CSV table of C-alpha atoms in Angstrom, one decimal:
chain,number,residue,atom,x,y,z
A,1,UNK,CA,1.6,123.9,8.3
A,2,UNK,CA,-0.3,125.2,11.3
A,3,UNK,CA,-3.8,124.0,12.3
A,4,UNK,CA,-6.0,126.1,11.5
A,5,UNK,CA,-3.9,127.6,8.9
A,6,UNK,CA,-2.0,130.5,10.6
A,7,UNK,CA,-0.5,133.9,9.2
A,8,UNK,CA,1.3,136.8,10.8
A,9,UNK,CA,0.5,140.2,9.5
A,10,UNK,CA,2.8,142.9,10.5
A,11,UNK,CA,1.7,146.5,9.7
A,12,UNK,CA,4.5,148.8,10.6
A,13,UNK,CA,3.1,151.8,12.5
A,14,UNK,CA,6.3,153.5,11.7
A,15,UNK,CA,6.7,153.4,8.2
A,16,UNK,CA,6.0,155.9,5.7
A,17,UNK,CA,6.7,159.1,8.6
A,18,UNK,CA,10.5,158.8,8.8
A,19,UNK,CA,12.4,162.3,8.4
A,20,UNK,CA,12.4,161.6,4.3
A,21,UNK,CA,8.7,163.1,4.3
A,22,UNK,CA,10.9,166.5,5.4
A,23,UNK,CA,14.2,166.4,3.3
A,24,UNK,CA,12.5,165.1,0.3
A,25,UNK,CA,9.2,164.8,-2.0
A,26,UNK,CA,7.9,161.6,-0.6
A,27,UNK,CA,4.5,161.5,0.3
A,28,UNK,CA,3.2,160.4,4.3
A,29,UNK,CA,1.7,157.0,4.0
A,30,UNK,CA,-1.3,157.3,6.1
A,31,UNK,CA,-2.8,155.1,9.0
A,32,UNK,CA,-6.4,154.4,7.3
A,33,UNK,CA,-4.2,153.1,4.4
A,34,UNK,CA,-2.4,150.9,6.1
A,35,UNK,CA,-5.4,149.4,7.8
A,36,UNK,CA,-7.1,148.9,4.4
A,37,UNK,CA,-4.3,147.0,2.9
A,38,UNK,CA,-4.6,144.4,6.1
A,39,UNK,CA,-8.4,144.4,4.9
A,40,UNK,CA,-7.3,143.8,1.4
A,41,UNK,CA,-4.8,141.5,2.8
A,42,UNK,CA,-7.4,139.2,4.8
A,43,UNK,CA,-10.1,139.1,1.7
A,44,UNK,CA,-7.1,137.4,-0.3
A,45,UNK,CA,-5.9,135.3,2.7
A,46,UNK,CA,-9.7,134.1,3.7
A,47,UNK,CA,-10.9,133.4,0.0
A,48,UNK,CA,-8.1,130.4,-0.3
A,49,UNK,CA,-8.6,128.8,3.4
A,50,UNK,CA,-6.4,131.1,5.6
A,51,UNK,CA,-8.6,130.8,9.0
A,52,UNK,CA,-6.3,132.9,11.3
A,53,UNK,CA,-4.2,135.7,11.1
A,54,UNK,CA,-2.2,137.1,14.0
A,55,UNK,CA,-1.6,140.7,13.9
A,56,UNK,CA,0.0,143.3,16.4
A,57,UNK,CA,-1.7,146.0,18.5
A,58,UNK,CA,-0.7,149.6,18.2
A,59,UNK,CA,-0.7,153.1,19.4
A,60,UNK,CA,-1.4,154.7,15.7
A,61,UNK,CA,-4.8,153.8,14.9
A,62,UNK,CA,-4.1,150.8,12.8
A,63,UNK,CA,-5.3,148.0,14.8
A,64,UNK,CA,-8.9,150.4,15.4
A,65,UNK,CA,-9.3,150.9,12.3
A,66,UNK,CA,-9.2,147.4,11.7
A,67,UNK,CA,-11.7,145.9,14.3
A,68,UNK,CA,-14.0,148.5,12.8
A,69,UNK,CA,-13.6,147.2,9.1
A,70,UNK,CA,-14.0,143.3,10.6
A,71,UNK,CA,-17.5,144.2,12.7
A,72,UNK,CA,-18.4,145.8,9.2
A,73,UNK,CA,-17.7,142.8,7.3
A,74,UNK,CA,-19.7,140.8,10.0
A,75,UNK,CA,-22.8,142.8,10.2
A,76,UNK,CA,-22.6,143.2,6.0
A,77,UNK,CA,-20.6,141.0,4.2
A,78,UNK,CA,-20.2,138.0,6.5
A,79,UNK,CA,-20.7,135.5,3.2
A,80,UNK,CA,-17.1,136.6,2.0
A,81,UNK,CA,-14.5,134.7,4.3
A,82,UNK,CA,-12.0,136.1,6.1
A,83,UNK,CA,-9.7,135.0,8.8
A,84,UNK,CA,-10.7,135.1,12.3
A,85,UNK,CA,-8.1,138.0,13.4
A,86,UNK,CA,-6.4,138.2,17.2
A,87,UNK,CA,-4.0,140.7,18.1
A,88,UNK,CA,-0.9,140.5,19.8
A,89,UNK,CA,1.8,142.9,21.8
A,90,UNK,CA,5.0,142.6,19.9
A,91,UNK,CA,6.8,145.4,19.1
A,92,UNK,CA,9.2,145.0,15.9
A,93,UNK,CA,10.5,146.5,12.7
A,94,UNK,CA,11.3,145.2,9.2
A,95,UNK,CA,14.9,144.3,9.6
A,96,UNK,CA,14.2,143.0,13.4
A,97,UNK,CA,11.5,140.6,11.4
A,98,UNK,CA,14.3,139.3,8.9
A,99,UNK,CA,16.9,139.0,11.5
A,100,UNK,CA,15.0,136.6,13.5
A,101,UNK,CA,12.3,134.6,11.1
A,102,UNK,CA,14.5,131.8,10.4
A,103,UNK,CA,12.5,129.7,8.1
A,104,UNK,CA,9.3,131.8,8.5
A,105,UNK,CA,8.8,133.0,4.9
A,106,UNK,CA,7.8,136.7,4.2
A,107,UNK,CA,5.5,138.6,2.2
A,108,UNK,CA,7.1,141.7,2.2
A,109,UNK,CA,4.4,144.8,1.2
A,110,UNK,CA,5.9,148.5,1.0
A,111,UNK,CA,3.9,151.2,2.6
A,112,UNK,CA,6.9,153.3,2.6
A,113,UNK,CA,8.4,155.3,-0.8
A,114,UNK,CA,12.1,154.6,0.1
A,115,UNK,CA,12.0,150.9,1.1
A,116,UNK,CA,13.6,149.1,-1.7
A,117,UNK,CA,13.6,145.6,-0.4
A,118,UNK,CA,9.3,145.1,-0.4
A,119,UNK,CA,8.1,145.3,-4.1
A,120,UNK,CA,4.8,147.5,-4.7
A,121,UNK,CA,2.0,145.0,-5.2
A,122,UNK,CA,-2.0,144.9,-4.6
A,123,UNK,CA,-2.5,143.5,-1.2
A,124,UNK,CA,-5.3,141.5,-2.3
A,125,UNK,CA,-3.4,139.4,-5.0
A,126,UNK,CA,-0.5,139.2,-2.1
A,127,UNK,CA,-3.1,137.8,0.0
A,128,UNK,CA,-4.2,135.1,-2.5
A,129,UNK,CA,-0.4,134.1,-2.8
A,130,UNK,CA,0.1,133.7,0.8
A,131,UNK,CA,-2.5,131.8,1.3
A,132,UNK,CA,-1.6,129.2,-1.3
A,133,UNK,CA,1.5,129.1,0.4
A,134,UNK,CA,0.3,129.1,3.7
A,135,UNK,CA,-2.1,126.1,2.9
A,136,UNK,CA,0.4,124.1,0.9
A,137,UNK,CA,-1.4,124.2,-2.0
A,138,UNK,CA,1.5,125.8,-3.9
A,139,UNK,CA,5.1,124.3,-2.6
A,140,UNK,CA,8.4,125.9,-1.3
A,141,UNK,CA,10.2,125.3,-3.9
A,142,UNK,CA,7.8,126.8,-6.7
A,143,UNK,CA,6.8,130.0,-4.4
A,144,UNK,CA,9.9,130.7,-1.8
A,145,UNK,CA,12.8,132.5,-3.1
A,146,UNK,CA,16.0,133.0,-1.0
A,147,UNK,CA,17.3,136.7,-0.7
A,148,UNK,CA,20.6,137.9,-0.1
A,149,UNK,CA,22.2,140.2,2.9
A,150,UNK,CA,24.7,141.9,4.3
A,151,UNK,CA,26.3,140.9,7.8
A,152,UNK,CA,28.7,143.5,9.6
A,153,UNK,CA,30.7,142.6,12.1
A,154,UNK,CA,33.3,144.5,14.5
A,155,UNK,CA,36.2,142.1,14.3
A,156,UNK,CA,38.5,144.1,16.6
A,157,UNK,CA,37.8,147.0,18.9
A,158,UNK,CA,35.7,148.2,22.1
A,159,UNK,CA,32.8,147.0,20.3
A,160,UNK,CA,33.9,143.6,19.2
A,161,UNK,CA,31.3,141.2,18.5
A,162,UNK,CA,28.7,143.7,17.2
A,163,UNK,CA,26.7,142.4,14.4
A,164,UNK,CA,24.2,144.1,11.8
A,165,UNK,CA,22.6,143.1,9.0
A,166,UNK,CA,21.4,145.0,6.2
A,167,UNK,CA,18.5,143.9,3.3
A,168,UNK,CA,19.6,146.2,0.5
A,169,UNK,CA,22.3,148.4,1.4
A,170,UNK,CA,25.0,149.7,3.8
A,171,UNK,CA,26.3,152.7,3.3
A,172,UNK,CA,29.8,154.5,4.9
A,173,UNK,CA,28.4,157.7,6.2
A,174,UNK,CA,30.7,161.3,6.4
A,175,UNK,CA,28.3,162.3,8.6
A,176,UNK,CA,29.9,162.1,12.1
A,177,UNK,CA,26.4,161.2,14.1
A,178,UNK,CA,23.7,159.0,14.2
A,179,UNK,CA,21.1,162.5,14.3
A,180,UNK,CA,17.6,161.9,12.2
A,181,UNK,CA,19.2,158.3,10.8
A,182,UNK,CA,18.3,158.9,6.9
A,183,UNK,CA,20.7,159.5,4.3
A,184,UNK,CA,19.3,162.3,2.8
A,185,UNK,CA,22.7,163.9,1.2
A,186,UNK,CA,24.4,162.5,-1.7
A,187,UNK,CA,27.7,164.0,-0.5
A,188,UNK,CA,27.4,161.8,2.9
A,189,UNK,CA,27.8,158.3,1.1
A,190,UNK,CA,31.3,157.6,0.9
A,191,UNK,CA,31.2,154.0,0.2
A,192,UNK,CA,28.0,151.7,-0.6
A,193,UNK,CA,28.0,147.9,-0.5
A,194,UNK,CA,24.5,146.4,-2.5
A,195,UNK,CA,22.9,143.0,-2.6
A,196,UNK,CA,21.1,144.4,-5.4
A,197,UNK,CA,20.7,147.0,-7.5
A,198,UNK,CA,17.6,147.7,-9.8
A,199,UNK,CA,18.0,149.9,-12.6
A,200,UNK,CA,14.2,151.2,-11.8
A,201,UNK,CA,14.8,151.6,-8.2
A,202,UNK,CA,14.4,154.7,-5.5
A,203,UNK,CA,16.8,155.4,-2.9
A,204,UNK,CA,20.4,154.3,-2.1
A,205,UNK,CA,20.7,150.9,-3.8
A,206,UNK,CA,19.7,153.4,-7.1
A,207,UNK,CA,22.7,154.5,-7.3
A,208,UNK,CA,24.4,150.9,-8.3
A,209,UNK,CA,21.2,150.4,-10.6
A,210,UNK,CA,22.5,153.8,-12.5
A,211,UNK,CA,26.1,152.1,-13.6
A,212,UNK,CA,25.8,148.4,-12.8
A,213,UNK,CA,22.6,146.6,-12.4
A,214,UNK,CA,22.4,144.0,-9.7
A,215,UNK,CA,19.2,141.4,-9.7
A,216,UNK,CA,18.3,140.1,-6.4
A,217,UNK,CA,18.9,136.9,-7.7
A,218,UNK,CA,22.4,137.6,-9.1
A,219,UNK,CA,25.3,135.8,-7.3
A,220,UNK,CA,27.0,138.9,-6.1
A,221,UNK,CA,26.3,142.3,-5.2
A,222,UNK,CA,28.2,145.6,-5.4
A,223,UNK,CA,30.8,147.5,-3.5
A,224,UNK,CA,31.1,151.4,-4.9
A,225,UNK,CA,33.2,154.6,-3.3
A,226,UNK,CA,32.5,158.2,-4.0
A,227,UNK,CA,34.6,161.2,-4.2
A,228,UNK,CA,33.9,163.7,-1.7
A,229,UNK,CA,32.7,166.8,-3.1
A,230,UNK,CA,35.3,169.5,-3.1
A,231,UNK,CA,38.0,167.1,-3.0
A,232,UNK,CA,41.4,167.3,-4.9
A,233,UNK,CA,41.0,166.2,-8.5
A,234,UNK,CA,36.9,167.9,-8.6
A,235,UNK,CA,35.0,166.1,-11.5
A,236,UNK,CA,38.2,164.2,-12.5
A,237,UNK,CA,38.3,162.4,-9.7
A,238,UNK,CA,35.6,159.6,-11.3
A,239,UNK,CA,33.0,159.3,-13.0
A,240,UNK,CA,29.5,161.5,-12.7
A,241,UNK,CA,26.4,159.7,-11.7
A,242,UNK,CA,22.9,160.6,-11.2
A,243,UNK,CA,20.5,158.7,-9.5
A,244,UNK,CA,17.0,159.6,-7.5
A,245,UNK,CA,18.6,158.8,-3.8
A,246,UNK,CA,14.8,159.9,-2.4
A,247,UNK,CA,11.7,160.9,-4.4
A,248,UNK,CA,11.7,163.9,-6.2
A,249,UNK,CA,15.8,163.9,-5.2
A,250,UNK,CA,18.0,163.4,-8.6
A,251,UNK,CA,21.3,164.0,-7.1
A,252,UNK,CA,24.8,163.6,-8.6
A,253,UNK,CA,27.5,161.8,-7.2
A,254,UNK,CA,31.2,161.0,-8.5
A,255,UNK,CA,32.3,157.5,-8.6
A,256,UNK,CA,35.4,156.6,-7.9
A,257,UNK,CA,35.1,152.6,-8.3
A,258,UNK,CA,32.5,149.8,-8.7
A,259,UNK,CA,33.5,146.2,-8.1
A,260,UNK,CA,31.7,143.2,-7.8
A,261,UNK,CA,31.2,142.0,-4.1
A,262,UNK,CA,31.1,138.3,-4.1
A,263,UNK,CA,29.5,136.1,-1.4
A,264,UNK,CA,31.6,134.9,1.3
A,265,UNK,CA,34.0,137.8,0.5
A,266,UNK,CA,35.1,139.8,3.9
A,267,UNK,CA,35.6,143.6,3.1
A,268,UNK,CA,36.9,146.1,5.5
A,269,UNK,CA,34.6,149.2,6.5
A,270,UNK,CA,36.7,152.1,6.6
A,271,UNK,CA,34.3,154.4,8.4
A,272,UNK,CA,36.5,157.1,9.7
A,273,UNK,CA,35.2,159.7,11.4
A,274,UNK,CA,32.0,158.7,10.0
A,275,UNK,CA,28.9,156.1,10.5
A,276,UNK,CA,27.5,153.3,9.2
A,277,UNK,CA,23.8,153.6,7.7
A,278,UNK,CA,21.8,150.2,7.6
A,279,UNK,CA,19.2,150.2,4.8
A,280,UNK,CA,19.0,154.0,4.7
A,281,UNK,CA,19.5,154.8,8.3
A,282,UNK,CA,22.3,155.5,10.2
A,283,UNK,CA,23.0,153.0,13.1
A,284,UNK,CA,26.4,153.0,14.3
A,285,UNK,CA,29.2,155.4,15.4
A,286,UNK,CA,32.2,153.4,15.1
A,287,UNK,CA,34.1,153.7,18.6
A,288,UNK,CA,38.0,154.4,18.3
A,289,UNK,CA,39.5,151.1,17.8
A,290,UNK,CA,36.8,149.6,15.9
A,291,UNK,CA,37.1,147.8,12.8
A,292,UNK,CA,34.3,146.3,10.8
A,293,UNK,CA,34.3,144.1,8.0
A,294,UNK,CA,31.2,143.5,5.8
A,295,UNK,CA,30.3,140.0,3.9
A,296,UNK,CA,27.7,139.4,1.6
A,297,UNK,CA,25.7,135.9,2.1
A,298,UNK,CA,22.5,133.8,1.1
A,299,UNK,CA,21.2,133.9,4.7
A,300,UNK,CA,18.5,136.5,4.3
A,301,UNK,CA,15.0,135.5,4.7
A,302,UNK,CA,12.6,133.5,2.3
A,303,UNK,CA,10.2,135.4,0.6
A,304,UNK,CA,7.2,134.5,-1.1
A,305,UNK,CA,7.6,135.3,-5.0
A,306,UNK,CA,3.9,136.2,-5.3
A,307,UNK,CA,3.9,136.5,-9.5
A,308,UNK,CA,5.5,132.8,-9.4
A,309,UNK,CA,3.5,131.3,-7.0
A,310,UNK,CA,0.2,132.8,-9.0
A,311,UNK,CA,1.8,131.1,-12.1
A,312,UNK,CA,1.9,128.2,-10.7
A,313,UNK,CA,-1.5,128.2,-9.2
A,314,UNK,CA,-3.3,129.2,-12.9
A,315,UNK,CA,-1.4,126.3,-14.4
A,316,UNK,CA,-2.2,123.8,-12.0
A,317,UNK,CA,-6.1,125.0,-12.0
A,318,UNK,CA,-5.8,126.0,-8.0
A,319,UNK,CA,-8.2,129.0,-8.2
A,320,UNK,CA,-10.8,126.9,-10.5
A,321,UNK,CA,-10.5,124.1,-7.7
A,322,UNK,CA,-10.8,126.5,-5.0
A,323,UNK,CA,-14.2,127.9,-6.7
A,324,UNK,CA,-15.9,124.8,-6.9
A,325,UNK,CA,-15.0,124.1,-3.1
A,326,UNK,CA,-16.6,127.1,-2.1
């Protein structure tokens, strides 16, 4: 535990603004609401003893709005405890955080409508849970959960040694170029590898959830393959499925195979002339001769289980004790 108790807050300025806002019926997540979410986090964190928050500077206005809110709070509500906020310059993305956070636990909040890894959660409540973990009031074994991840490695060819991770899904896409990155057409999907597949999810993981739901805590993932539209065999080539692959987009796919993806089992990624997409975005155009494999493991990030943390706090009367101290 750091002294003073410190929490990092990363408000991704690019989230909620990708091309899916044009290719589906998703809404843009405004800068003002991102700043408001950080403010609500500060209220929850400060109420339970977090003294310092490190967050990012950005050029989209989140930091500016946050500074204004901090000034207003100091002028009219200084009796409500907020942490001191320090700004740092550190450009990052969500998967980069997950890849390098090590033993530092994450409390992931969704600000995009297609990101299936963070759960929808009111930021004030999340702030309370985060403070209980950061101050050590709730022990790690009661508050934290280890997540699965998918690891893709190039094991042969010009790109040998390249490695990428995904927290939710890897898609073998028929689209031959990275282009605008987003997987927006179901006809592009040749194969999917999933860490989990909720039946009520959105995005590519919802395809698995429509056939064989898999929980975040399940000991396996899924590997699915799909027929190409117009290919010989037509509808008889597999099982038809409907899934919400993006907000307002319920698409039909024909599933050829679906099998459990066991932890530690290396499977080939047959990209052919296509591309590899990670958590919904195309990242790799395999070079001629490249051979990739994918493996499921339990080395994903540690995350705060908000409900479990607050349940522990209630059963041990931690919020009553905090109120008495205040």
